[in-house]
Amino acid sequence: MIEEIGTTEQGELVVNLGPQHPSTHGVLHLVVTLSGETIKKVEPHLGYIHRSIEKMCESLSYRQFIYVTSRMDYLSSHINNHGCALCVEKGMQIEVPPRAKVIRVLMDELTRLASHQLWWGAMAMDVGALTPFFYAFREREAINDIMEETCGARLTMNYMAPGGVAFDLHPDFQRKVKDFLAFFRTKIDEYDELVTDNIIFQRRMEGIGYLSSEDAISYGCTGPTARGSGVSCDIRKSVPYEVYSQVQFEEVLETGGDCFARYNVRMGEMRQSISIIEQLIDNIPGGEFLAKTKAVLKLPKGEFYSKVETARGEFGVYIISEGGTTPYRIKFRSPGFSNLSALDHMARGHKIGDLVAIMGTLDLVIPDIDR
Amino acid sequence: MAFLRTYLSDIYHGARSLLKGMKLTGYYFTHRKEIITQQYPDNKAEMKLPERFRGEVVMLHDENNEHACTGCTACELACPNGTIKIITKIETSPDGKKKKALDTFIYHLELCTMCNLCIQACPTDAIKMAQNFEHSVYDRSQLTKNLNKPGSKIREGVE
């Protein structure tokens, strides 16, 4: 029910936060019920950036619909494309060449790094520190340049295709990634020095927005949001796809359940991503980067589901095929939507200023929630 | 007494963590070499975009004003947004054979999402992505382009 803006009979204040508020990182509209400064209720209103992507996909062929998913969670466009490509490959039973598998994982991890860097900057900005935002963008720029060289785009890549990847790696790719990792290893320690160890930042995060592991499961939270509450839910570990079963990495788990725990999970994930890239960058097998497929892809009649771990959680693609060249129905399970549903539970009882910090640790991307 | 000790140590550690952060900020403030900001558009001359950067679709013409497009419409079918429209004509060759050829290659830049699917679909590599990215114009109709140059024809030997 949409609340009236104003004062209720109990003397509670109902105010709008967004949809044009800078701290909501997009067109998210929250109707907040306040008693003094204390939050009684948070009600997200969605639909401001709904583009009906699922319906659009029904009229696009299996090669064409992948590019649309870059526009959902634009910070992890590679991983979204990856999930779609995996689902089509599952239906068509296409064998992906080993080189493409490694390239895909490398790109996924670089995307995860870039996404977490942006989140780190925006998170610090949300709680009042402006400078980290510029540092985060400086490092992210290096990844964007690498992406631009190999994929031809900086944000909406459309690099993953059914059967592999669209182009081979750029000859400079390995050297540039190694340079970047050497550079970023020192910078991530600076991140800790600048923000993680900062006493003001810690006091604003510790004990704020508590989410128990039971609640995280029942709200359907995935990704760093759930792992901050001690729920082991990393798709890369539980259902390994591509070469994730062959690389050594840890699933970062924190048991605190508060904002600082979720923050630490993401910081830990950045270090794990660096380690995954380091293991793979010298071991890219040769050979084909794109499997030979038919010109027109036709999925057999049936239902197919595949899931990948994006920077925000589990991204699922569910295709129902009637045997034609276009899907009968596509459903995307986006991580942001489920994570947002826990916001009301987390924010109740906290002060209005903490709402922004809680939203920051959820790492919301609004086009991903609305689709 | 224990309270006072915790209180003072909190202040000490808090102030130390703030100074550590400030030290880093001070370092970047005094080291101008670490600044990576590019002064666009002043650096336009030396700015170089990667070869694969996707700016807009162009058709390649050689010095004889010949292109490699056969008018097969593979790109039109591959495009998810209806960006490309190909109009073909029937040409009669000197030895009397009738053959389908390209008449107009209409490209709607305003609809294009630079997904690169048309380039990948092209069997004769007639089109490619150019690095031009400054597409602002005053009228939307200027974004609809004819990619084949006037008077151009298909290169000999391209099937």
Short mmCIF file of C-alpha atoms in Angstrom, two decimals, chain A residues 1 14 21 24 31 34 67 94 112 120-121 133-134 138 158 174 195-196 217 246 285 319 321 334 343 370:
data_model
loop_
_atom_site.label_atom_id
_atom_site.label_comp_id
_atom_site.label_asym_id
_atom_site.label_seq_id
_atom_site.Cartn_x
_atom_site.Cartn_y
_atom_site.Cartn_z
CA MET A 1 0.00 0.00 0.00
CA VAL A 14 6.23 9.69 6.23
CA HIS A 21 18.15 11.33 -4.33
CA THR A 24 20.08 5.93 -3.83
CA VAL A 31 8.95 5.77 1.38
CA LEU A 34 9.97 7.95 10.79
CA TYR A 67 23.41 -7.92 -25.36
CA ILE A 94 27.64 -26.74 -27.26
CA ARG A 112 34.07 -8.32 -10.23
CA TRP A 120 33.96 0.82 -2.41
CA GLY A 121 34.16 4.38 -3.66
CA PHE A 133 35.51 7.76 -4.80
CA PHE A 134 38.23 9.28 -6.98
CA ARG A 138 41.46 5.67 -10.85
CA ASN A 158 28.48 -8.10 -25.34
CA GLN A 174 48.37 -10.55 -20.45
CA VAL A 195 38.80 3.73 4.87
CA THR A 196 38.73 0.34 6.63
CA ILE A 217 18.15 -17.17 3.72
CA GLN A 246 40.36 -25.91 -10.97
CA PRO A 285 45.42 -22.56 -23.21
CA ILE A 319 14.60 -20.07 -20.63
CA SER A 321 11.81 -22.90 -25.38
CA SER A 334 18.58 -10.75 -10.44
CA LEU A 343 16.29 -3.54 3.46
CA ASP A 370 13.72 -3.15 -12.12
#
